[in-house]
Coordinates of C-alpha atoms in Angstrom, one line a residue:
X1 CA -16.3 22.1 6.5
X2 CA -19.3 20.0 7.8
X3 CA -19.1 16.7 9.6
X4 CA -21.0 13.3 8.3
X5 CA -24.0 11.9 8.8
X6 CA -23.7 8.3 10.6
X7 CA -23.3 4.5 8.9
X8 CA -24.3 2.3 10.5
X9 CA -22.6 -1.2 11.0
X10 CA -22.9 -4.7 12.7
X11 CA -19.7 -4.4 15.0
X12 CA -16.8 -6.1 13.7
X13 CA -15.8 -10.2 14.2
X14 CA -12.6 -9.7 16.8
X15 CA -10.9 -13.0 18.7
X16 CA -10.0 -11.8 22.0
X17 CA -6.4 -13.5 23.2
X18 CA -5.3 -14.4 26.9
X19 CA -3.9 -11.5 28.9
X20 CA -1.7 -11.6 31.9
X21 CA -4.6 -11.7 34.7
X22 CA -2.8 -8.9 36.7
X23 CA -2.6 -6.2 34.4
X24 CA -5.0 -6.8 31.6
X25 CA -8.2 -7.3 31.1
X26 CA -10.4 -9.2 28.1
X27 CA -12.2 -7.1 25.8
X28 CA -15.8 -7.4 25.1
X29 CA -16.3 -9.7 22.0
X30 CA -17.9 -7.4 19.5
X31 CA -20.6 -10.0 19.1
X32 CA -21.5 -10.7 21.9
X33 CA -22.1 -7.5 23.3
X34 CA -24.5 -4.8 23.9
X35 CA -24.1 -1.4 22.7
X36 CA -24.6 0.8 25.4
X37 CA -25.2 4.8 24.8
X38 CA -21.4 6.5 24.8
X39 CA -20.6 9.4 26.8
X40 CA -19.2 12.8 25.8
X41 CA -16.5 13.1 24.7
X42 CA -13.0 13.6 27.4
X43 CA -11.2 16.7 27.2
X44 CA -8.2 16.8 25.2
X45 CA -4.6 15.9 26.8
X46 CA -3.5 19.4 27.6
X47 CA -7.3 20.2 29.2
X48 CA -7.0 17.2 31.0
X49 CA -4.1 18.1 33.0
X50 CA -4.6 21.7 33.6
X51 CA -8.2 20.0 35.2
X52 CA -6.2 17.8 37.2
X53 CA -3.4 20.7 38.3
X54 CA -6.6 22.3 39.0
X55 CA -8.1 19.7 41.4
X56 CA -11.2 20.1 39.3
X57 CA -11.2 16.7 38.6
X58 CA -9.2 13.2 39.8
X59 CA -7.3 10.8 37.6
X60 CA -9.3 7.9 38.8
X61 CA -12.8 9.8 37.4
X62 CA -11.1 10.4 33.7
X63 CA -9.7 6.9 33.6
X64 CA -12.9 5.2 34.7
X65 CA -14.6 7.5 31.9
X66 CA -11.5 6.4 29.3
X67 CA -12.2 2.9 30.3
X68 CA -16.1 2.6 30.0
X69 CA -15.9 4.9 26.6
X70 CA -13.8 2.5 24.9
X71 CA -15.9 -0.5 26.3
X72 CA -18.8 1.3 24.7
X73 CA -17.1 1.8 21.7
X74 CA -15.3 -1.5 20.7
X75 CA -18.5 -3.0 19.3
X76 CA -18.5 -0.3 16.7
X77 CA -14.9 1.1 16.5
X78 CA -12.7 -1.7 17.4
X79 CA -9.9 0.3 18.5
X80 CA -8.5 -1.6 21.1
X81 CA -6.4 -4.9 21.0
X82 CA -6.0 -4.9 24.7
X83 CA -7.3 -2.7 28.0
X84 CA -5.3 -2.7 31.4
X85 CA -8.3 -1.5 32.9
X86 CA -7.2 -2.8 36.7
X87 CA -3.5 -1.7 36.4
X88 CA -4.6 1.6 35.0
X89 CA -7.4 2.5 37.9
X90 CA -4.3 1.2 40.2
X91 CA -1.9 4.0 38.7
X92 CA -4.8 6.4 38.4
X93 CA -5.0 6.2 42.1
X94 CA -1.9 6.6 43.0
X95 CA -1.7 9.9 40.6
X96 CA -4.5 11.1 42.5
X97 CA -2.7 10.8 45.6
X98 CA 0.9 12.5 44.0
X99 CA -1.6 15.5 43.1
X100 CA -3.1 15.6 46.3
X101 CA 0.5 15.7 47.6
X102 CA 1.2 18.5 45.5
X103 CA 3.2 16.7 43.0
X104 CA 3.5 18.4 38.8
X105 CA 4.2 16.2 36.2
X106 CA 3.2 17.3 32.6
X107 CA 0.7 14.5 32.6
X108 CA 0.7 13.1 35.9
X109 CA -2.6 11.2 36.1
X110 CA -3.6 11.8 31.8
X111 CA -5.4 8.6 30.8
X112 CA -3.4 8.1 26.6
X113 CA -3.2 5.1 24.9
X114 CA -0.2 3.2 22.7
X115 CA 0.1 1.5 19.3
X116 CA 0.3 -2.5 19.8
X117 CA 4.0 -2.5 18.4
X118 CA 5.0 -0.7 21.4
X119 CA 6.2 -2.6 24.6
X120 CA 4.0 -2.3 27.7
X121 CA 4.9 -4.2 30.6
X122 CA 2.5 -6.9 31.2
X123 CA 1.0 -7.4 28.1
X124 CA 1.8 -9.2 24.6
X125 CA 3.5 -7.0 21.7
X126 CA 1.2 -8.7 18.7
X127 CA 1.8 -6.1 16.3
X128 CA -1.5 -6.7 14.7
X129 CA -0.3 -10.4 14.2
X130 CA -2.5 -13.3 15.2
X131 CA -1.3 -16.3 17.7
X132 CA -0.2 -15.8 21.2
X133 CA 2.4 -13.9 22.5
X134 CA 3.6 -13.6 26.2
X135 CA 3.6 -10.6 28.3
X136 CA 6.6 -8.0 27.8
X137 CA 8.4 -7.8 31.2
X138 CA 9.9 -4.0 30.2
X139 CA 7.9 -1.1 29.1
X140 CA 10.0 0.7 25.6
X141 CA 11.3 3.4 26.5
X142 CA 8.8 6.2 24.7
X143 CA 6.4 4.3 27.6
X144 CA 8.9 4.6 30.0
X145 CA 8.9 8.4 29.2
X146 CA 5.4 8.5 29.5
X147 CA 5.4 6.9 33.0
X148 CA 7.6 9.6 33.8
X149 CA 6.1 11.9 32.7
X150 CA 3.1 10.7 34.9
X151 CA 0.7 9.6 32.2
X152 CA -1.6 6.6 32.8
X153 CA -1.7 3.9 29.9
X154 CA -5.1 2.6 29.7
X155 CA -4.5 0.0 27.0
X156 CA -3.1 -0.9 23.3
X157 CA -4.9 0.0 20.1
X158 CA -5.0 -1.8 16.6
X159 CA -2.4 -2.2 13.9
X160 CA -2.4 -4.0 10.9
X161 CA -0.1 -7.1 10.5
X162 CA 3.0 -5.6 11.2
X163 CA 2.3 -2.4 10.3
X164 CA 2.7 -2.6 6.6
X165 CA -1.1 -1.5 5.3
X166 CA -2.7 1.7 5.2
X167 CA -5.5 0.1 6.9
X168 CA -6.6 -1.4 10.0
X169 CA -7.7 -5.1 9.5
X170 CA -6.9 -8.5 10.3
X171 CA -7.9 -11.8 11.1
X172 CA -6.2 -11.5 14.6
X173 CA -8.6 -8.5 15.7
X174 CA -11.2 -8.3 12.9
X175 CA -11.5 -4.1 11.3
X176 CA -11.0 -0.9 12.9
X177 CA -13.5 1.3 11.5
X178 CA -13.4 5.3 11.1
X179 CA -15.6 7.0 13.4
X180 CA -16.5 9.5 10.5
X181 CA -18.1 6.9 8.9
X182 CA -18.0 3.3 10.2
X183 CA -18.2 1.3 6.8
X184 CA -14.8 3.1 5.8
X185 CA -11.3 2.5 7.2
X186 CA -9.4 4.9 9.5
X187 CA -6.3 4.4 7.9
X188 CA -3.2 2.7 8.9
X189 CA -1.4 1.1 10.4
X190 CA -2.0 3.5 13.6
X191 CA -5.3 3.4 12.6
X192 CA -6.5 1.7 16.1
X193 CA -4.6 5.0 17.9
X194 CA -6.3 7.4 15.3
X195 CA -9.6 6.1 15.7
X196 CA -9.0 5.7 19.6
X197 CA -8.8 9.6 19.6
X198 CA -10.8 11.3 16.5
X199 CA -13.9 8.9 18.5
X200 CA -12.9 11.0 21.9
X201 CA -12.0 7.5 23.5
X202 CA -8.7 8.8 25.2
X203 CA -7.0 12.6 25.0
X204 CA -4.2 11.0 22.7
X205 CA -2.6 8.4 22.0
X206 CA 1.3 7.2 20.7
X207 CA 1.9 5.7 16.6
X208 CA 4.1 4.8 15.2
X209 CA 5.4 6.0 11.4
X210 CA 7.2 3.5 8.9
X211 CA 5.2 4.8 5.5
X212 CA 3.2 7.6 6.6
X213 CA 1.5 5.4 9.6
X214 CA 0.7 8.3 11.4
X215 CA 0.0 10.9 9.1
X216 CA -1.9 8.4 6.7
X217 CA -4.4 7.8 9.4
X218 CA -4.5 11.3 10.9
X219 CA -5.8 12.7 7.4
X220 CA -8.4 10.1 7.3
X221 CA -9.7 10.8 11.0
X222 CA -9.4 15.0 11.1
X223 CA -6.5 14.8 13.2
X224 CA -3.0 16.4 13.7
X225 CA -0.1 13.6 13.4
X226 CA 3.5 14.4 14.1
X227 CA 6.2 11.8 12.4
X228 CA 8.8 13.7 14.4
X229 CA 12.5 13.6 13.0
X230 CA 14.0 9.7 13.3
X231 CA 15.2 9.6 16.5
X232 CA 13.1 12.3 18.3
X233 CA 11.2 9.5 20.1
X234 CA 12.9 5.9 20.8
X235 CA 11.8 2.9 19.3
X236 CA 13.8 0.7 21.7
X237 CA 14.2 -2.4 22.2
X238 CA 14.2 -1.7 18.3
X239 CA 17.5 0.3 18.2
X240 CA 16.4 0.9 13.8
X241 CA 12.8 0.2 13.6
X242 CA 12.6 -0.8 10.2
X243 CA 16.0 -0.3 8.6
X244 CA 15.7 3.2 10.4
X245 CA 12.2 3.9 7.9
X246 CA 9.9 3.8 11.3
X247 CA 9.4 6.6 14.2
X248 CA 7.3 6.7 16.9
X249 CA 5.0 10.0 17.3
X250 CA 1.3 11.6 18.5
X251 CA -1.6 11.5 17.4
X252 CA -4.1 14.4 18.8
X253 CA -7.0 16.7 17.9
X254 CA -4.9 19.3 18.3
X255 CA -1.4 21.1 18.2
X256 CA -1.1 21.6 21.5
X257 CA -1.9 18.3 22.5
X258 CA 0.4 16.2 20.2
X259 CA 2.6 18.8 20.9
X260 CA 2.5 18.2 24.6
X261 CA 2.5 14.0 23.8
X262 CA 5.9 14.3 21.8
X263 CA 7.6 16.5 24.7
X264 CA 6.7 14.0 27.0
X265 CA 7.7 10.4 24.9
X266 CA 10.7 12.3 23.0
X267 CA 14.8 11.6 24.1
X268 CA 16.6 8.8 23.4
X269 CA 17.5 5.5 25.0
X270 CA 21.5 5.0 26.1
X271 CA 21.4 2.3 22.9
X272 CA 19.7 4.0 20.4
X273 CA 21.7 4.9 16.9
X274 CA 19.7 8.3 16.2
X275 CA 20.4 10.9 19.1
X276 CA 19.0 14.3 17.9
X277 CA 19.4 17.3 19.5
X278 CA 16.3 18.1 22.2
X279 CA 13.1 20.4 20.8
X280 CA 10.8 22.4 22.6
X281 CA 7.2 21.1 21.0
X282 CA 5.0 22.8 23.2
X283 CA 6.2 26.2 23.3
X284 CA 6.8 26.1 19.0
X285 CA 2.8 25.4 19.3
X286 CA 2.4 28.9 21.4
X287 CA 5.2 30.3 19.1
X288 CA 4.7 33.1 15.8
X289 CA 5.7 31.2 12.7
X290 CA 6.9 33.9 11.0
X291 CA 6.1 34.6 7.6
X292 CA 7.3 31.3 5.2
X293 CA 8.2 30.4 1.6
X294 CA 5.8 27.4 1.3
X295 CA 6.0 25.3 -1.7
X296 CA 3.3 23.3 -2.6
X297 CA 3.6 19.9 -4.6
X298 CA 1.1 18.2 -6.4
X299 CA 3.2 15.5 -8.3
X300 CA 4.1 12.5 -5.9
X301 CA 7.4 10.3 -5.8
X302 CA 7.5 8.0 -8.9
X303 CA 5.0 4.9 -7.8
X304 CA 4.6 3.5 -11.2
X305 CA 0.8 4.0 -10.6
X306 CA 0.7 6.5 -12.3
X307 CA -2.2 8.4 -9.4
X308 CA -2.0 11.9 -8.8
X309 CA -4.8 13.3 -6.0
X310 CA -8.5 12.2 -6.7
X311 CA -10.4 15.7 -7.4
X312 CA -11.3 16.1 -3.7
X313 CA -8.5 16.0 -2.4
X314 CA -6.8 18.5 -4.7
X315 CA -10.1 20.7 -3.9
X316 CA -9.1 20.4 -0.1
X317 CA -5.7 21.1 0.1
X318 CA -5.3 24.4 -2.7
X319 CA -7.8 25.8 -0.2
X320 CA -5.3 25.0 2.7
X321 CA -3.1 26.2 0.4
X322 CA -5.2 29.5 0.1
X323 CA -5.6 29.6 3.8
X324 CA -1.8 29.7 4.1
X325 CA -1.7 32.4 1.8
X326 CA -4.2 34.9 3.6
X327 CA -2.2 34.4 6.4
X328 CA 0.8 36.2 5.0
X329 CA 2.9 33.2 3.6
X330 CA 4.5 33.0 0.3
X331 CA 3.3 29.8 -1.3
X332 CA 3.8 28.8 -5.1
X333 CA 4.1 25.2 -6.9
X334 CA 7.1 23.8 -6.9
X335 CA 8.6 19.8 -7.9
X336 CA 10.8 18.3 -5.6
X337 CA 13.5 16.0 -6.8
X338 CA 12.4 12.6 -5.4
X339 CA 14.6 10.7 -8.1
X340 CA 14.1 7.3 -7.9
X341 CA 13.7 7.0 -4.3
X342 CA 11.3 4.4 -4.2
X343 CA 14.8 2.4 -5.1
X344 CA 15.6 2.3 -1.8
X345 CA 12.4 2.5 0.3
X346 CA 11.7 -1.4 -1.0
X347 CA 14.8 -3.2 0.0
X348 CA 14.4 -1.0 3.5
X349 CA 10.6 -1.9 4.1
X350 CA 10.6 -5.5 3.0
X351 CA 13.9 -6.3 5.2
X352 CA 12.2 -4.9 8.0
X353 CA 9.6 -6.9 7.5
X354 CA 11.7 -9.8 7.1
X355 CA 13.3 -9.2 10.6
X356 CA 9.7 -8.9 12.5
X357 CA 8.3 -11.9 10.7
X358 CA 11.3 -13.9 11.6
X359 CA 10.9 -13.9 15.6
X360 CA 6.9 -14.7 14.9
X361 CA 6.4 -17.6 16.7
X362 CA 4.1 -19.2 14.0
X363 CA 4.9 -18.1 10.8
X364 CA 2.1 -20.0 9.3
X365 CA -0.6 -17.7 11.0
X366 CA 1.0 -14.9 9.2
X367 CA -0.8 -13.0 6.2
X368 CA 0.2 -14.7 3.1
X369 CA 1.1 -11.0 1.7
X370 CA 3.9 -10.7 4.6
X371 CA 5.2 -14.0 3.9
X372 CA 5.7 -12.8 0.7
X373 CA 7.4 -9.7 1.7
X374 CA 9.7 -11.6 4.0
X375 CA 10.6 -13.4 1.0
X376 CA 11.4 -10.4 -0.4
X377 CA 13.3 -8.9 2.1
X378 CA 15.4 -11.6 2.8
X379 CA 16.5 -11.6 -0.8
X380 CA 17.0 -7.4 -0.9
X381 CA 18.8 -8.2 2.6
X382 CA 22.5 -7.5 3.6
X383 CA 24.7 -5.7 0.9
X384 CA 21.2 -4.5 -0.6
X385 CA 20.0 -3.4 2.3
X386 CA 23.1 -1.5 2.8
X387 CA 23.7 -0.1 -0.8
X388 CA 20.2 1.2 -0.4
X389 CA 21.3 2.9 2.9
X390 CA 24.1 4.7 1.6
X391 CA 22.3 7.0 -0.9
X392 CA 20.3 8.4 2.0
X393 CA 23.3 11.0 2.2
X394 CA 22.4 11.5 -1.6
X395 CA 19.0 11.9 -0.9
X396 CA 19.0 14.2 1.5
X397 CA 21.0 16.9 -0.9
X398 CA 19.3 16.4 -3.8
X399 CA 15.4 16.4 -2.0
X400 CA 16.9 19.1 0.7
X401 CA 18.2 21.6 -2.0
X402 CA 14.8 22.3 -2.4
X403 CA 14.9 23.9 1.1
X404 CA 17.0 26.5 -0.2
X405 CA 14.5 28.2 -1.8
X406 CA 11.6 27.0 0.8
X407 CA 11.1 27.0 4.3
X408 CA 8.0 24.2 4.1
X409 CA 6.8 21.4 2.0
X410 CA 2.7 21.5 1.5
X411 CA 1.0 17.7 -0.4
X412 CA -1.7 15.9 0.1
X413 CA -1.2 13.5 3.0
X414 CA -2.8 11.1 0.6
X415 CA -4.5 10.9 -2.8
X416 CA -7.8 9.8 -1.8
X417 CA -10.1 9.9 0.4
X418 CA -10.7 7.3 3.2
X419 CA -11.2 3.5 1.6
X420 CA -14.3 1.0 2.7
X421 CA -13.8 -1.4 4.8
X422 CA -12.5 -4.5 2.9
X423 CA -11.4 -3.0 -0.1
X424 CA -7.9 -4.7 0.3
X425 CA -9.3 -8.0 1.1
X426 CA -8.8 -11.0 -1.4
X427 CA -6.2 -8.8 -3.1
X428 CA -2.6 -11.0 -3.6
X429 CA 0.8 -9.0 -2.0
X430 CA 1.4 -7.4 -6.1
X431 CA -2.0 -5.6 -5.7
X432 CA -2.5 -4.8 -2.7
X433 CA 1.1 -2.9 -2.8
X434 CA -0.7 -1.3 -6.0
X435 CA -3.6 0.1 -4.7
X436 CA -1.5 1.0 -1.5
X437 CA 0.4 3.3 -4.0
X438 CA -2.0 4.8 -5.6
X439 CA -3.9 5.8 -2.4
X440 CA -0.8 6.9 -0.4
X441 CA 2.1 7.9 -2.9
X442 CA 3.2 10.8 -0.8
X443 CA 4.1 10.3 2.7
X444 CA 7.1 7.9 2.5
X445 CA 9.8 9.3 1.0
X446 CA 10.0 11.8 4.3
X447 CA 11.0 8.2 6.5
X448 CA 13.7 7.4 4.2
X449 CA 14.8 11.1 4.4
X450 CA 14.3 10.8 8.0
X451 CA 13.1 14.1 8.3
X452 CA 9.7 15.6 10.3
X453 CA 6.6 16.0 8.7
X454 CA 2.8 17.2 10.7
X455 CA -0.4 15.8 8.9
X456 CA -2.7 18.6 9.5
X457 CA -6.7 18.2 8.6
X458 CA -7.2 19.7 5.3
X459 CA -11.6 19.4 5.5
X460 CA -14.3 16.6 4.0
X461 CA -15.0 15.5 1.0
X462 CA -19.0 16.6 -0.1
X463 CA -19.9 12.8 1.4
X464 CA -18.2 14.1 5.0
X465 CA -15.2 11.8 4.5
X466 CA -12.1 13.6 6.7
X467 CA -9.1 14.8 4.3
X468 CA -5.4 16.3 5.5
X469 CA -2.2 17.6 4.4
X470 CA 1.3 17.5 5.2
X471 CA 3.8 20.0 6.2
X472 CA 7.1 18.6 5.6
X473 CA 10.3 20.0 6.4
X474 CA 14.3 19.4 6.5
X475 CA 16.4 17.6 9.2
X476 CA 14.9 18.5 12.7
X477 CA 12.2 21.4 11.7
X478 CA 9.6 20.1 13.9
X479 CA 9.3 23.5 15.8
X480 CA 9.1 25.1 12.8
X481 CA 5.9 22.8 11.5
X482 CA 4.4 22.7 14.6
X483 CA 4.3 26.6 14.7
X484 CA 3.3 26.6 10.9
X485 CA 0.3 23.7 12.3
X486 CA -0.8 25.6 15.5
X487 CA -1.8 29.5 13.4
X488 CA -3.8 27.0 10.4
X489 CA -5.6 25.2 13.4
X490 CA -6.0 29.2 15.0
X491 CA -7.8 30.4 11.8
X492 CA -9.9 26.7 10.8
X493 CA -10.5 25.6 15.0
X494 CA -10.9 22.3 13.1
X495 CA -11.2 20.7 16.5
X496 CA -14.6 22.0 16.5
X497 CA -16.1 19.3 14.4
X498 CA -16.5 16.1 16.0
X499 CA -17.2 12.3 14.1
X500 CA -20.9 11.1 14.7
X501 CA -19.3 8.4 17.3
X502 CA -18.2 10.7 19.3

């Protein structure tokens, strides 16, 4: 594994939008600014508050570094839609004072960061829309459990329109580019988040998961993505994100660390339809996986693109495969029985769609590929919708009979490598949902399953681009994956390479 050599890139055209005065701030406009030399990278999120248990270090000294990194950054990266750079000294300053006190919270005083589909209290919910919004007056409840938990929220990142895209770009905000290699896309649509992180900007930071939008962009930065079970972590005030396709979950350079994000945002809100039972993330991460039966699939759900995995990518994972292997696992090819689950992911996804493009304010803003997708979902709405639902059950026992035999699903997270920035640009809703397929045909079927699944970096292509793989499991098996994630990450330490920006 080796780590790329630098692009450079003009910084990208981003629109700044109003704030609430009190708790936000205005970013930088990418043209307009300077670029200033970045800092080190922060230690990661369980570092960070073992340093601050410690006393080594204060809250208010990592969020001032959090803040002035990303400031740094956003000409380049364009992570961030919006900062709360005065709230989040406030809150930094009181931590310092609850750990002076002698007060222990798992992250009491941790600077993270959160998707912009995710309520924060004083600040708009764009979504990766364009337009203005007002300021949320309630923080959703994964930031609620964050709060709680004692982390600081220094701001929101990117996300495509909606979330629909494996890519990070928009009119609204401009592109999110990969640290790896700035002229190529960091994925999406928590591509802002992943980019946020692999670039050392914050210790980790929250995504959210409708298609593979963690673990698309996780595999494209050289991180470690959880989509945790549906459920696991709320999505209120959206009781069923996305006809129940979409999850909320980490994104971290390592095990530990996403582990430790998950335990703090998991549990449920008093409303929410999907209640599962509690898991312990962090100590599966310290935990002996045991020795596994592994299967390892090549061929993806049918996508009628006919793609399997560009010659890279296959390289990357059999030797992940390999790895697994050496380390005492059982692991053999095997075909899972997608069917024709695609059937029912397109009714699902449009109609949620559909519903967030609804309450937009100014529908005419809205990318004409969305407005076609409401379109569509409104038509594949109600009994649809529902039909499409009820095979779930279905689904589950014909896909989950293949964890009778196996403990773990290995693919490729995706079948290419990272795409250059505007390669979906110009391209009408028909291709752009084409060349979505062909890059990323196997990450979705696990959010109509509803089951976990762990991106885990799988190395570089031979131009340094980042690469991953997924474990994949049956109904609440995170411990299980994270275990399986935490002895690969022991024998590759792949958190030893770092992006150029970094």
């Amino acid at each position: 594994m080796s780590s790329a050599e630098p692009t450079e890139q003009t910084g990208p055209a981003v629109r700044s939008h109003p704030q609430h005065p009190q708790h936000a701030e205005r970013l930088q406009h990418p043209q307009h600014a300077e670029r200033p030399s970045r800092p080190a990278p922060m230690p990661g999120l369980a570092e960070s508050a073992r340093l601050l248990a410690d006393s080594t270090t204060t809250s208010t000294a990592l969020v001032a570094d959090a803040l002035a990194r990303i400031e740094a950054a956003q000409p380049t990266l364009n992570a961030f839609r919006h900062l709360r750079a005065e709230a989040a000294l406030a809150e930094a300053a009181e931590a310092d004072r609850r750990l002076a006190a002698g007060e222990r919270l798992p992250l009491l005083g941790v600077p993270v960061a959160v998707k912009d589909d995710t309520d924060v209290a004083g600040l708009p919910t764009h979504f990766g829309c364009d337009g203005e919004r007002p300021p949320v007056t309630a923080d959703s409840e994964a930031v609620r459990r964050l709060r709680a938990a004692g982390a600081v929220v220094v701001g929101k990142t990117n996300s495509c329109e909606l979330g629909q895209w494996p890519f990070t770009e928009g009119p609204a905000f401009g592109a999110t580019r990969n640290p790896w290699n700035t002229a190529h896309t960091p994925g999406g649509s928590s591509g802002g988040s992943a980019a946020a992180v692999a670039a050392g900007l914050v210790p980790a930071a929250l995504g959210s998961d409708g298609a593979g939008s963690v673990r698309i962009p996780a595999a494209w930065t050289h991180l470690v993505g959880i989509k945790p079970q549906r459920g696991r972590v709320s999505v209120h005030p959206h009781h069923d994100a996305f006809q129940g396709l979409t999850v909320n979950g980490p994104l971290a350079r390592t095990v530990a660390d996403a582990a430790l994000l998950l335990d703090a945002a998991a549990g449920a809100h008093p409303d929410d339809f999907h209640r599962p039972p509690a898991v312990r993330a962090s100590d599966a991460a310290r935990r002996d996986p045991g020795r596994l039966r592994i299967a390892l699939a090549w061929r993806p759900p049918l996508t009628l693109t006919g793609a399997g995995p560009d010659p890279e990518v296959r390289r990357a994972v059999a030797a992940l495969a390999e790895t697994l292997a050496r380390l005492g696992h059982h692991v053999e090819e095997a075909r899972p029985r997608y069917g024709l689950i695609g059937l029912t992911f397109v009714p699902r996804a449009t109609a949620g769609i559909a519903e967030f493009a609804a309450r937009h304010p100014e529908p005419a803003l809205l990318d004409p590929r969305t407005r076609s997708a409401l379109r569509t979902g409104t038509r594949l709405g109600g009994r649809v919708v529902r039909a499409a639902r009820a095979r779930e059950v279905r689904q589950h026992r014909r896909i989950g009979a293949l964890f009778e035999t196996y403990d773990v699903l290995l693919t490729p997270t995706t079948a290419a490598p990272p795409p250059r920035i505007g390669t979906f640009d110009r391209l009408g809703a028909w291709r752009t949902d084409v060349t979505m397929a062909a890059a990323c045909p196997y990450a979705w079927p696990w959010n109509v399953l509803g089951w976990p699944g762990i991106n885990v970096p799988a190395g570089f292509t031979r131009s340094g681009l980042p690469l991953g793989a997924q474990l994949l499991g049956p109904s609440r098996s995170e411990e299980r994956l994270i275990a399986l994630a935490a002895q690969l990450e022991d024998d590759l330490r792949w958190y030893e390479h770092r992006p150029p920006i970094s």
